[in-house]
PDB file of C-alpha atoms and ligand atoms in Angstrom:
ATOM      1  CA  MET A   1       0.100  -0.049   0.126  1.00  0.00           C
ATOM      2  CA  GLN A   2       2.606   2.582   0.912  1.00  0.00           C
ATOM      3  CA  ILE A   3       5.106   1.843  -1.470  1.00  0.00           C
ATOM      4  CA  SER A   4       2.358   2.282  -4.391  1.00  0.00           C
ATOM      5  CA  SER A   5       0.996   5.655  -2.933  1.00  0.00           C
ATOM      6  CA  LEU A   6       4.650   6.715  -3.074  1.00  0.00           C
ATOM      7  CA  LEU A   7       4.837   5.780  -6.485  1.00  0.00           C
ATOM      8  CA  LYS A   8       1.530   7.017  -8.066  1.00  0.00           C
ATOM      9  CA  PRO A   9       2.780  10.364  -8.233  1.00  0.00           C
ATOM     10  CA  ARG A  10       5.796   9.775 -10.100  1.00  0.00           C
ATOM     11  CA  ILE A  11       3.856   7.364 -12.565  1.00  0.00           C
ATOM     12  CA  PHE A  12       1.401  10.164 -13.295  1.00  0.00           C
ATOM     13  CA  LEU A  13       4.353  12.626 -13.946  1.00  0.00           C
ATOM     14  CA  LEU A  14       6.324  10.259 -16.146  1.00  0.00           C
ATOM     15  CA  ILE A  15       3.090   9.922 -18.411  1.00  0.00           C
ATOM     16  CA  VAL A  16       2.494  13.650 -18.402  1.00  0.00           C
ATOM     17  CA  THR A  17       5.872  14.336 -19.661  1.00  0.00           C
ATOM     18  CA  ILE A  18       5.895  11.251 -22.172  1.00  0.00           C
ATOM     19  CA  GLY A  19       2.587  12.827 -23.324  1.00  0.00           C
ATOM     20  CA  ALA A  20       3.876  15.982 -23.770  1.00  0.00           C
ATOM     21  CA  GLU A  21       6.748  14.701 -25.998  1.00  0.00           C
ATOM     22  CA  LEU A  22       4.386  13.027 -28.152  1.00  0.00           C
ATOM     23  CA  CYS A  23       1.850  15.620 -28.732  1.00  0.00           C
ATOM     24  CA  PHE A  24       4.740  18.300 -29.463  1.00  0.00           C
ATOM     25  CA  GLY A  25       6.822  15.745 -31.329  1.00  0.00           C
ATOM     26  CA  ARG A  26      10.133  17.922 -29.749  1.00  0.00           C
ATOM     27  CA  ARG A  27      10.784  19.775 -26.715  1.00  0.00           C
ATOM     28  CA  LEU A  28       9.384  23.308 -26.412  1.00  0.00           C
ATOM     29  CA  PRO A  29      11.926  26.032 -26.789  1.00  0.00           C
ATOM     30  CA  LYS A  30      13.408  27.695 -23.592  1.00  0.00           C
ATOM     31  CA  PRO A  31      11.901  30.810 -22.560  1.00  0.00           C
ATOM     32  CA  VAL A  32      13.904  34.028 -22.754  1.00  0.00           C
ATOM     33  CA  LEU A  33      14.402  36.973 -20.374  1.00  0.00           C
ATOM     34  CA  LEU A  34      15.465  40.229 -22.369  1.00  0.00           C
ATOM     35  CA  ILE A  35      17.180  42.867 -20.160  1.00  0.00           C
ATOM     36  CA  HIS A  36      17.448  46.371 -21.852  1.00  0.00           C
ATOM     37  CA  GLY A  37      20.329  49.146 -21.452  1.00  0.00           C
ATOM     38  CA  LEU A  38      21.422  52.237 -19.698  1.00  0.00           C
ATOM     39  CA  THR A  39      18.609  55.046 -20.365  1.00  0.00           C
ATOM     40  CA  ALA A  40      16.621  52.394 -22.451  1.00  0.00           C
ATOM     41  CA  GLY A  41      13.190  50.534 -22.041  1.00  0.00           C
ATOM     42  CA  ALA A  42      11.637  47.674 -22.932  1.00  0.00           C
ATOM     43  CA  ASN A  43      11.135  48.796 -26.599  1.00  0.00           C
ATOM     44  CA  SER A  44      14.798  48.445 -27.280  1.00  0.00           C
ATOM     45  CA  MET A  45      14.493  44.785 -27.015  1.00  0.00           C
ATOM     46  CA  ALA A  46      11.169  44.600 -28.885  1.00  0.00           C
ATOM     47  CA  TYR A  47      13.195  43.819 -32.004  1.00  0.00           C
ATOM     48  CA  VAL A  48      15.361  40.783 -30.797  1.00  0.00           C
ATOM     49  CA  ALA A  49      11.922  39.613 -29.243  1.00  0.00           C
ATOM     50  CA  ALA A  50      10.476  39.521 -32.763  1.00  0.00           C
ATOM     51  CA  ARG A  51      13.213  37.794 -34.580  1.00  0.00           C
ATOM     52  CA  ILE A  52      13.136  35.244 -31.630  1.00  0.00           C
ATOM     53  CA  LYS A  53       9.391  34.741 -31.949  1.00  0.00           C
ATOM     54  CA  GLN A  54       9.870  34.527 -35.996  1.00  0.00           C
ATOM     55  CA  HIS A  55      12.670  31.842 -35.332  1.00  0.00           C
ATOM     56  CA  ASN A  56      10.692  29.931 -33.022  1.00  0.00           C
ATOM     57  CA  PRO A  57       6.830  31.069 -32.321  1.00  0.00           C
ATOM     58  CA  GLU A  58       6.687  28.671 -29.249  1.00  0.00           C
ATOM     59  CA  THR A  59       9.190  30.722 -27.514  1.00  0.00           C
ATOM     60  CA  THR A  60       7.829  32.392 -24.386  1.00  0.00           C
ATOM     61  CA  ILE A  61       9.715  35.604 -24.182  1.00  0.00           C
ATOM     62  CA  TYR A  62       9.825  38.008 -21.058  1.00  0.00           C
ATOM     63  CA  ILE A  63      10.914  41.533 -21.470  1.00  0.00           C
ATOM     64  CA  THR A  64      11.514  43.689 -18.194  1.00  0.00           C
ATOM     65  CA  ASP A  65      10.445  47.022 -18.256  1.00  0.00           C
ATOM     66  CA  ALA A  66      11.821  47.385 -14.811  1.00  0.00           C
ATOM     67  CA  TYR A  67      14.386  50.727 -14.407  1.00  0.00           C
ATOM     68  CA  SER A  68      13.662  51.886 -17.825  1.00  0.00           C
ATOM     69  CA  TYR A  69      14.763  55.340 -19.247  1.00  0.00           C
ATOM     70  CA  ALA A  70      15.788  57.695 -16.399  1.00  0.00           C
ATOM     71  CA  ALA A  71      15.103  54.662 -14.003  1.00  0.00           C
ATOM     72  CA  SER A  72      17.808  53.126 -15.522  1.00  0.00           C
ATOM     73  CA  LEU A  73      20.460  55.054 -13.619  1.00  0.00           C
ATOM     74  CA  ALA A  74      19.698  53.660 -10.394  1.00  0.00           C
ATOM     75  CA  PRO A  75      22.486  52.257  -8.580  1.00  0.00           C
ATOM     76  CA  LEU A  76      23.146  48.662  -9.647  1.00  0.00           C
ATOM     77  CA  GLN A  77      22.645  47.052  -6.157  1.00  0.00           C
ATOM     78  CA  GLN A  78      19.310  48.734  -5.812  1.00  0.00           C
ATOM     79  CA  GLN A  79      18.374  47.226  -9.202  1.00  0.00           C
ATOM     80  CA  LEU A  80      19.428  43.742  -8.214  1.00  0.00           C
ATOM     81  CA  ASP A  81      17.510  43.927  -5.128  1.00  0.00           C
ATOM     82  CA  GLY A  82      14.355  45.567  -6.636  1.00  0.00           C
ATOM     83  CA  ASP A  83      11.732  44.541  -9.245  1.00  0.00           C
ATOM     84  CA  ILE A  84      14.436  43.284 -11.825  1.00  0.00           C
ATOM     85  CA  GLY A  85      15.876  40.856  -9.333  1.00  0.00           C
ATOM     86  CA  ARG A  86      12.873  39.792  -8.152  1.00  0.00           C
ATOM     87  CA  GLN A  87      11.198  39.136 -11.595  1.00  0.00           C
ATOM     88  CA  PHE A  88      14.395  37.217 -12.434  1.00  0.00           C
ATOM     89  CA  ARG A  89      14.275  35.121  -9.449  1.00  0.00           C
ATOM     90  CA  ARG A  90      10.445  34.600 -10.132  1.00  0.00           C
ATOM     91  CA  ILE A  91      11.182  33.428 -13.618  1.00  0.00           C
ATOM     92  CA  SER A  92      14.106  30.954 -12.132  1.00  0.00           C
ATOM     93  CA  LYS A  93      11.479  29.627 -10.159  1.00  0.00           C
ATOM     94  CA  ALA A  94       8.792  29.089 -12.817  1.00  0.00           C
ATOM     95  CA  HIS A  95      11.193  27.313 -15.140  1.00  0.00           C
ATOM     96  CA  PRO A  96      13.192  24.635 -13.300  1.00  0.00           C
ATOM     97  CA  GLU A  97      13.792  23.278 -16.875  1.00  0.00           C
ATOM     98  CA  GLY A  98      15.920  26.408 -17.554  1.00  0.00           C
ATOM     99  CA  PHE A  99      15.630  29.882 -19.449  1.00  0.00           C
ATOM    100  CA  HIS A 100      17.887  32.211 -21.479  1.00  0.00           C
ATOM    101  CA  VAL A 101      18.954  35.666 -20.886  1.00  0.00           C
ATOM    102  CA  ILE A 102      20.043  38.304 -23.295  1.00  0.00           C
ATOM    103  CA  GLY A 103      21.061  41.211 -22.007  1.00  0.00           C
ATOM    104  CA  HIS A 104      22.387  44.624 -23.582  1.00  0.00           C
ATOM    105  CA  SER A 105      24.790  46.905 -22.448  1.00  0.00           C
ATOM    106  CA  GLN A 106      24.357  47.658 -18.701  1.00  0.00           C
ATOM    107  CA  GLY A 107      21.605  45.242 -19.040  1.00  0.00           C
ATOM    108  CA  ALA A 108      24.449  42.689 -19.637  1.00  0.00           C
ATOM    109  CA  LEU A 109      26.291  43.684 -16.648  1.00  0.00           C
ATOM    110  CA  LEU A 110      22.806  43.228 -14.820  1.00  0.00           C
ATOM    111  CA  ALA A 111      22.349  39.809 -16.251  1.00  0.00           C
ATOM    112  CA  ARG A 112      25.713  38.602 -14.981  1.00  0.00           C
ATOM    113  CA  THR A 113      25.171  40.165 -11.695  1.00  0.00           C
ATOM    114  CA  LEU A 114      21.480  38.888 -11.388  1.00  0.00           C
ATOM    115  CA  ILE A 115      22.849  35.083 -11.993  1.00  0.00           C
ATOM    116  CA  GLN A 116      25.999  35.751  -9.640  1.00  0.00           C
ATOM    117  CA  SER A 117      23.730  36.690  -6.989  1.00  0.00           C
ATOM    118  CA  TYR A 118      21.235  33.977  -7.235  1.00  0.00           C
ATOM    119  CA  ILE A 119      22.965  30.260  -6.870  1.00  0.00           C
ATOM    120  CA  ASN A 120      19.534  28.803  -7.485  1.00  0.00           C
ATOM    121  CA  HIS A 121      19.123  30.341 -10.860  1.00  0.00           C
ATOM    122  CA  THR A 122      18.191  28.108 -13.636  1.00  0.00           C
ATOM    123  CA  VAL A 123      19.806  30.218 -16.930  1.00  0.00           C
ATOM    124  CA  HIS A 124      21.248  27.865 -19.361  1.00  0.00           C
ATOM    125  CA  ASN A 125      22.592  30.373 -21.806  1.00  0.00           C
ATOM    126  CA  CYS A 126      23.464  33.956 -21.393  1.00  0.00           C
ATOM    127  CA  ILE A 127      24.267  36.141 -24.207  1.00  0.00           C
ATOM    128  CA  PHE A 128      25.849  39.445 -23.424  1.00  0.00           C
ATOM    129  CA  MET A 129      25.165  41.998 -26.496  1.00  0.00           C
ATOM    130  CA  ALA A 130      27.784  44.982 -26.163  1.00  0.00           C
ATOM    131  CA  GLY A 131      27.910  44.364 -22.477  1.00  0.00           C
ATOM    132  CA  ILE A 132      29.581  46.784 -20.224  1.00  0.00           C
ATOM    133  CA  LEU A 133      30.892  43.523 -18.577  1.00  0.00           C
ATOM    134  CA  ASP A 134      34.088  44.559 -16.855  1.00  0.00           C
ATOM    135  CA  GLY A 135      33.073  48.374 -16.545  1.00  0.00           C
ATOM    136  CA  GLU A 136      33.685  51.974 -18.500  1.00  0.00           C
ATOM    137  CA  TYR A 137      36.551  53.685 -18.467  1.00  0.00           C
ATOM    138  CA  GLY A 138      35.779  56.541 -21.159  1.00  0.00           C
ATOM    139  CA  THR A 139      33.270  59.273 -21.769  1.00  0.00           C
ATOM    140  CA  PRO A 140      30.461  58.333 -24.497  1.00  0.00           C
ATOM    141  CA  ALA A 141      27.852  61.005 -24.952  1.00  0.00           C
ATOM    142  CA  PHE A 142      25.709  59.595 -22.173  1.00  0.00           C
ATOM    143  CA  VAL A 143      27.833  60.603 -19.317  1.00  0.00           C
ATOM    144  CA  LYS A 144      28.075  64.370 -20.246  1.00  0.00           C
ATOM    145  CA  PRO A 145      24.746  65.410 -19.177  1.00  0.00           C
ATOM    146  CA  LEU A 146      25.655  64.165 -15.685  1.00  0.00           C
ATOM    147  CA  LEU A 147      28.558  66.182 -15.291  1.00  0.00           C
ATOM    148  CA  PRO A 148      28.408  69.558 -13.658  1.00  0.00           C
ATOM    149  CA  LEU A 149      31.151  71.188 -16.001  1.00  0.00           C
ATOM    150  CA  GLY A 150      28.378  70.923 -19.093  1.00  0.00           C
ATOM    151  CA  GLU A 151      29.881  71.016 -22.612  1.00  0.00           C
ATOM    152  CA  PHE A 152      33.632  71.038 -21.293  1.00  0.00           C
ATOM    153  CA  PRO A 153      35.047  67.412 -22.202  1.00  0.00           C
ATOM    154  CA  PRO A 154      35.838  66.387 -18.498  1.00  0.00           C
ATOM    155  CA  THR A 155      38.899  64.593 -17.868  1.00  0.00           C
ATOM    156  CA  LEU A 156      38.759  60.675 -16.993  1.00  0.00           C
ATOM    157  CA  GLU A 157      40.492  61.519 -13.845  1.00  0.00           C
ATOM    158  CA  PHE A 158      37.915  64.175 -12.964  1.00  0.00           C
ATOM    159  CA  ILE A 159      35.187  61.648 -13.560  1.00  0.00           C
ATOM    160  CA  SER A 160      36.907  59.343 -11.249  1.00  0.00           C
ATOM    161  CA  THR A 161      37.153  61.850  -8.902  1.00  0.00           C
ATOM    162  CA  LEU A 162      33.358  62.598  -8.892  1.00  0.00           C
ATOM    163  CA  PHE A 163      32.334  59.053  -9.314  1.00  0.00           C
ATOM    164  CA  TYR A 164      34.697  57.489  -6.419  1.00  0.00           C
ATOM    165  CA  THR A 165      32.402  59.187  -3.897  1.00  0.00           C
ATOM    166  CA  PRO A 166      29.674  57.645  -1.578  1.00  0.00           C
ATOM    167  CA  PRO A 167      27.089  60.226  -2.761  1.00  0.00           C
ATOM    168  CA  ALA A 168      27.699  58.818  -6.580  1.00  0.00           C
ATOM    169  CA  GLN A 169      28.081  55.181  -5.689  1.00  0.00           C
ATOM    170  CA  SER A 170      24.709  55.447  -3.752  1.00  0.00           C
ATOM    171  CA  SER A 171      22.887  57.177  -6.573  1.00  0.00           C
ATOM    172  CA  LEU A 172      24.416  56.432  -9.970  1.00  0.00           C
ATOM    173  CA  SER A 173      24.634  53.110 -11.764  1.00  0.00           C
ATOM    174  CA  ALA A 174      27.535  54.566 -14.110  1.00  0.00           C
ATOM    175  CA  ALA A 175      29.300  55.443 -10.963  1.00  0.00           C
ATOM    176  CA  ASN A 176      29.075  51.562 -10.092  1.00  0.00           C
ATOM    177  CA  PHE A 177      30.685  50.527 -13.335  1.00  0.00           C
ATOM    178  CA  TRP A 178      33.237  53.011 -13.322  1.00  0.00           C
ATOM    179  CA  HIS A 179      36.375  51.491 -13.580  1.00  0.00           C
ATOM    180  CA  ASP A 180      39.532  53.283 -13.707  1.00  0.00           C
ATOM    181  CA  PRO A 181      42.553  51.049 -14.422  1.00  0.00           C
ATOM    182  CA  PHE A 182      45.072  53.751 -13.209  1.00  0.00           C
ATOM    183  CA  GLN A 183      43.864  54.220  -9.658  1.00  0.00           C
ATOM    184  CA  PRO A 184      43.553  50.504  -8.498  1.00  0.00           C
ATOM    185  CA  THR A 185      43.339  51.299  -5.152  1.00  0.00           C
ATOM    186  CA  LYS A 186      40.768  54.214  -5.101  1.00  0.00           C
ATOM    187  CA  TYR A 187      38.486  51.814  -7.444  1.00  0.00           C
ATOM    188  CA  LEU A 188      38.698  49.116  -4.994  1.00  0.00           C
ATOM    189  CA  LYS A 189      37.741  51.250  -1.850  1.00  0.00           C
ATOM    190  CA  GLU A 190      35.362  53.355  -3.259  1.00  0.00           C
ATOM    191  CA  ASN A 191      33.488  51.246  -5.922  1.00  0.00           C
ATOM    192  CA  THR A 192      30.830  49.694  -3.833  1.00  0.00           C
ATOM    193  CA  PHE A 193      29.638  47.386  -6.801  1.00  0.00           C
ATOM    194  CA  LEU A 194      32.255  46.143  -9.346  1.00  0.00           C
ATOM    195  CA  PRO A 195      34.912  44.608  -7.279  1.00  0.00           C
ATOM    196  CA  TYR A 196      32.621  42.571  -5.448  1.00  0.00           C
ATOM    197  CA  TYR A 197      31.297  40.983  -8.431  1.00  0.00           C
ATOM    198  CA  ASN A 198      34.359  40.675 -10.091  1.00  0.00           C
ATOM    199  CA  ASN A 199      35.644  38.803  -6.802  1.00  0.00           C
ATOM    200  CA  GLU A 200      38.383  41.220  -6.516  1.00  0.00           C
ATOM    201  CA  ILE A 201      37.401  41.899  -3.191  1.00  0.00           C
ATOM    202  CA  LEU A 202      36.582  38.540  -1.206  1.00  0.00           C
ATOM    203  CA  THR A 203      33.628  38.224   0.967  1.00  0.00           C
ATOM    204  CA  ASP A 204      31.448  35.330   2.060  1.00  0.00           C
ATOM    205  CA  LYS A 205      29.581  35.716  -1.435  1.00  0.00           C
ATOM    206  CA  SER A 206      32.360  35.373  -3.734  1.00  0.00           C
ATOM    207  CA  TYR A 207      32.307  31.599  -3.743  1.00  0.00           C
ATOM    208  CA  SER A 208      28.815  31.399  -4.894  1.00  0.00           C
ATOM    209  CA  TYR A 209      29.156  34.202  -7.206  1.00  0.00           C
ATOM    210  CA  ARG A 210      31.521  31.933  -8.823  1.00  0.00           C
ATOM    211  CA  GLN A 211      29.798  28.756  -8.667  1.00  0.00           C
ATOM    212  CA  ALA A 212      26.474  30.657 -10.289  1.00  0.00           C
ATOM    213  CA  ILE A 213      28.642  31.293 -13.441  1.00  0.00           C
ATOM    214  CA  ILE A 214      29.926  27.726 -13.689  1.00  0.00           C
ATOM    215  CA  LYS A 215      26.604  26.525 -13.343  1.00  0.00           C
ATOM    216  CA  LEU A 216      25.463  28.197 -16.573  1.00  0.00           C
ATOM    217  CA  LYS A 217      25.591  26.119 -19.965  1.00  0.00           C
ATOM    218  CA  LYS A 218      26.970  28.836 -22.042  1.00  0.00           C
ATOM    219  CA  ILE A 219      28.126  32.382 -21.939  1.00  0.00           C
ATOM    220  CA  VAL A 220      27.832  34.432 -25.332  1.00  0.00           C
ATOM    221  CA  CYS A 221      29.580  37.800 -25.909  1.00  0.00           C
ATOM    222  CA  ILE A 222      28.677  39.735 -28.973  1.00  0.00           C
ATOM    223  CA  PHE A 223      30.702  42.902 -29.429  1.00  0.00           C
ATOM    224  CA  GLY A 224      32.784  44.860 -31.625  1.00  0.00           C
ATOM    225  CA  PRO A 225      35.233  47.939 -32.194  1.00  0.00           C
ATOM    226  CA  ASP A 226      32.684  50.258 -33.876  1.00  0.00           C
ATOM    227  CA  ASP A 227      30.450  50.462 -30.494  1.00  0.00           C
ATOM    228  CA  ALA A 228      31.723  54.054 -29.466  1.00  0.00           C
ATOM    229  CA  VAL A 229      29.550  53.757 -26.174  1.00  0.00           C
ATOM    230  CA  ALA A 230      31.208  50.874 -24.390  1.00  0.00           C
ATOM    231  CA  ILE A 231      34.444  52.022 -24.047  1.00  0.00           C
ATOM    232  CA  PRO A 232      36.958  50.050 -23.876  1.00  0.00           C
ATOM    233  CA  TRP A 233      34.674  48.054 -26.559  1.00  0.00           C
ATOM    234  CA  GLN A 234      36.509  44.952 -25.188  1.00  0.00           C
ATOM    235  CA  THR A 235      34.714  44.999 -22.232  1.00  0.00           C
ATOM    236  CA  GLY A 236      32.244  43.317 -24.053  1.00  0.00           C
ATOM    237  CA  ASP A 237      33.823  39.795 -23.494  1.00  0.00           C
ATOM    238  CA  PHE A 238      35.203  40.845 -19.904  1.00  0.00           C
ATOM    239  CA  SER A 239      38.883  42.226 -21.316  1.00  0.00           C
ATOM    240  CA  PHE A 240      39.975  45.315 -20.092  1.00  0.00           C
ATOM    241  CA  TYR A 241      42.942  47.787 -19.481  1.00  0.00           C
ATOM    242  CA  ASP A 242      45.571  46.797 -17.024  1.00  0.00           C
ATOM    243  CA  TYR A 243      47.517  49.237 -14.650  1.00  0.00           C
ATOM    244  CA  TYR A 244      49.552  50.556 -17.440  1.00  0.00           C
ATOM    245  CA  GLY A 245      46.684  51.024 -19.700  1.00  0.00           C
ATOM    246  CA  ARG A 246      47.371  48.146 -21.927  1.00  0.00           C
ATOM    247  CA  MET A 247      44.652  46.157 -23.305  1.00  0.00           C
ATOM    248  CA  ARG A 248      44.575  42.624 -22.328  1.00  0.00           C
ATOM    249  CA  ASN A 249      42.491  39.776 -23.396  1.00  0.00           C
ATOM    250  CA  CYS A 250      40.055  38.643 -20.348  1.00  0.00           C
ATOM    251  CA  THR A 251      42.252  35.233 -20.437  1.00  0.00           C
ATOM    252  CA  GLU A 252      44.870  37.359 -19.146  1.00  0.00           C
ATOM    253  CA  ARG A 253      42.989  39.070 -16.357  1.00  0.00           C
ATOM    254  CA  PRO A 254      42.180  38.255 -13.075  1.00  0.00           C
ATOM    255  CA  ILE A 255      38.503  37.897 -13.504  1.00  0.00           C
ATOM    256  CA  TYR A 256      39.112  35.030 -15.809  1.00  0.00           C
ATOM    257  CA  ASP A 257      39.666  32.730 -12.840  1.00  0.00           C
ATOM    258  CA  ALA A 258      38.025  34.875 -10.461  1.00  0.00           C
ATOM    259  CA  ILE A 259      34.469  34.512 -11.761  1.00  0.00           C
ATOM    260  CA  GLY A 260      34.982  30.893 -13.489  1.00  0.00           C
ATOM    261  CA  LEU A 261      35.354  32.087 -16.887  1.00  0.00           C
ATOM    262  CA  ARG A 262      38.292  29.847 -17.384  1.00  0.00           C
ATOM    263  CA  VAL A 263      36.315  26.784 -16.577  1.00  0.00           C
ATOM    264  CA  LEU A 264      33.196  27.527 -19.240  1.00  0.00           C
ATOM    265  CA  ASP A 265      36.307  28.524 -21.554  1.00  0.00           C
ATOM    266  CA  GLU A 266      37.885  25.050 -21.486  1.00  0.00           C
ATOM    267  CA  GLN A 267      34.837  23.100 -21.900  1.00  0.00           C
ATOM    268  CA  GLY A 268      33.933  25.321 -25.005  1.00  0.00           C
ATOM    269  CA  ARG A 269      31.072  27.071 -23.239  1.00  0.00           C
ATOM    270  CA  PHE A 270      32.279  30.542 -23.325  1.00  0.00           C
ATOM    271  CA  LYS A 271      31.905  31.916 -26.925  1.00  0.00           C
ATOM    272  CA  ARG A 272      33.025  35.299 -28.053  1.00  0.00           C
ATOM    273  CA  TYR A 273      31.970  37.182 -31.398  1.00  0.00           C
ATOM    274  CA  ILE A 274      33.693  40.416 -32.773  1.00  0.00           C
ATOM    275  CA  HIS A 275      31.464  42.032 -34.663  1.00  0.00           C
ATOM    276  CA  PRO A 276      32.779  45.306 -36.532  1.00  0.00           C
ATOM    277  CA  GLY A 277      30.685  47.904 -38.101  1.00  0.00           C
ATOM    278  CA  VAL A 278      27.835  48.212 -35.815  1.00  0.00           C
ATOM    279  CA  GLU A 279      27.271  50.753 -33.364  1.00  0.00           C
ATOM    280  CA  HIS A 280      26.406  50.216 -29.710  1.00  0.00           C
ATOM    281  CA  ALA A 281      22.524  50.828 -29.531  1.00  0.00           C
ATOM    282  CA  GLN A 282      22.221  48.791 -33.015  1.00  0.00           C
ATOM    283  CA  PHE A 283      23.595  45.527 -31.962  1.00  0.00           C
ATOM    284  CA  VAL A 284      19.810  44.996 -30.755  1.00  0.00           C
ATOM    285  CA  PHE A 285      18.826  45.864 -34.388  1.00  0.00           C
ATOM    286  CA  ASP A 286      20.888  44.407 -36.568  1.00  0.00           C
ATOM    287  CA  ASP A 287      19.733  41.308 -38.394  1.00  0.00           C
ATOM    288  CA  GLU A 288      22.839  39.894 -39.443  1.00  0.00           C
ATOM    289  CA  VAL A 289      24.185  39.908 -35.407  1.00  0.00           C
ATOM    290  CA  ILE A 290      20.984  38.426 -34.118  1.00  0.00           C
ATOM    291  CA  SER A 291      20.739  35.644 -36.816  1.00  0.00           C
ATOM    292  CA  ARG A 292      24.384  34.786 -36.624  1.00  0.00           C
ATOM    293  CA  TYR A 293      25.254  34.728 -32.977  1.00  0.00           C
ATOM    294  CA  VAL A 294      21.719  34.979 -31.012  1.00  0.00           C
ATOM    295  CA  LEU A 295      19.376  32.706 -32.462  1.00  0.00           C
ATOM    296  CA  PRO A 296      22.055  29.586 -32.858  1.00  0.00           C
ATOM    297  CA  HIS A 297      22.497  29.739 -28.958  1.00  0.00           C
ATOM    298  CA  LEU A 298      18.750  29.623 -27.940  1.00  0.00           C
ATOM    299  CA  ASP A 299      18.934  25.899 -28.074  1.00  0.00           C
TER     300      ASP A 299
HETATM  301  C1  NAG B 301      18.667  27.289  -3.032  1.00  0.00           C
HETATM  302  O1  NAG B 301      18.137  25.975  -2.994  1.00  0.00           O
HETATM  303  C2  NAG B 301      18.575  25.298  -1.900  1.00  0.00           C
HETATM  304  C3  NAG B 301      18.235  23.898  -2.152  1.00  0.00           C
HETATM  305  O2  NAG B 301      16.845  23.693  -2.548  1.00  0.00           O
HETATM  306  C4  NAG B 301      17.941  26.030  -0.607  1.00  0.00           C
HETATM  307  O3  NAG B 301      18.338  25.130   0.358  1.00  0.00           O
HETATM  308  C5  NAG B 301      18.522  27.463  -0.840  1.00  0.00           C
HETATM  309  O4  NAG B 301      17.772  27.990   0.361  1.00  0.00           O
HETATM  310  C6  NAG B 301      18.349  28.081  -1.598  1.00  0.00           C
HETATM  311  N1  NAG B 301      18.922  29.290  -1.695  1.00  0.00           N
HETATM  312  C7  NAG B 301      18.539  30.650  -1.971  1.00  0.00           C
HETATM  313  C8  NAG B 301      19.402  31.989  -1.626  1.00  0.00           C
HETATM  314  O5  NAG B 301      17.421  30.775  -2.358  1.00  0.00           O
HETATM  315  C1  NAG B 302      40.597  37.418 -26.406  1.00  0.00           C
HETATM  316  O1  NAG B 302      40.942  35.813 -26.970  1.00  0.00           O
HETATM  317  C2  NAG B 302      40.048  35.001 -27.524  1.00  0.00           C
HETATM  318  C3  NAG B 302      40.635  33.860 -27.827  1.00  0.00           C
HETATM  319  O2  NAG B 302      41.827  33.873 -28.477  1.00  0.00           O
HETATM  320  C4  NAG B 302      39.393  35.861 -28.498  1.00  0.00           C
HETATM  321  O3  NAG B 302      38.106  34.594 -29.074  1.00  0.00           O
HETATM  322  C5  NAG B 302      38.460  36.977 -28.194  1.00  0.00           C
HETATM  323  O4  NAG B 302      37.965  37.461 -29.201  1.00  0.00           O
HETATM  324  C6  NAG B 302      39.561  37.976 -27.454  1.00  0.00           C
HETATM  325  N1  NAG B 302      38.884  39.200 -27.148  1.00  0.00           N
HETATM  326  C7  NAG B 302      39.298  40.612 -27.488  1.00  0.00           C
HETATM  327  C8  NAG B 302      38.665  41.311 -26.963  1.00  0.00           C
HETATM  328  O5  NAG B 302      40.091  40.600 -28.460  1.00  0.00           O
END
């Protein structure tokens, strides 16, 4: 009696599963979560969503509209703790079979840190489009209106002075991903976000930040030299300047081991695609980029 009542629910589940497989003839595509970039909203991801639907109409697509437009400037930890984090955890719980995430620009950094901060995530593939993955050190147009000097191009040193302060860190996402390679001590001391998720400052969370990355099936980085907003553009695959201002491939950077990228890379699970001729905002509207590098990784 006891054994059969224990078995019953399992047999029922088995039948349902087989039934579903037979009905559809194949597995349903994994759901996809799309995360917009800085100063953008859900509609910046609508074209990618449309292309995914066209490619596979059965795909469930979630596009977050949390922290859109001006609200996207909110400090990143606040965004992780807020609606965007709640949505991410809810989707993880709703899809134990797995889902994919696509993040653009700041949305790529949000995607990676959402994953890192939730060890129970069920993300399979994470696709970063023109991602600001190891931060930014340059002044694209979007930074200029935020600065008190108005039209005068501020020096990068001046921006560091401004951004590496508690008020900037607690109010502005761009300050959280500001990564000054020439002032490593100040960066580690004053940046309250990036050094932690890079495992450059170790805490009791560092281990799970790394495990959560290793748990992914695949990381896909799509980026290119004509980006002009992500500076340096190589931050799109975790490459960045060293202390002497020399560009270093991510494989030569501490982050490669610190957050588990090497583990993925050695198993062929860390894909990088450099695509020239596409500007930052256009990555999510470019047919060639989407069909060559995004759709094939939604398996
Ligand atoms: C993750 O899942 C495990 C096992 O179900 C559970 O014990 C743990 O509390 C969960 N952690 C979080 C952060 O939800
Ligand atoms: C870093 O090196 C890898 C392997 O050679 C390459 O695929 C990747 O594109 C390089 N990244 C940059 C930014 O050059």
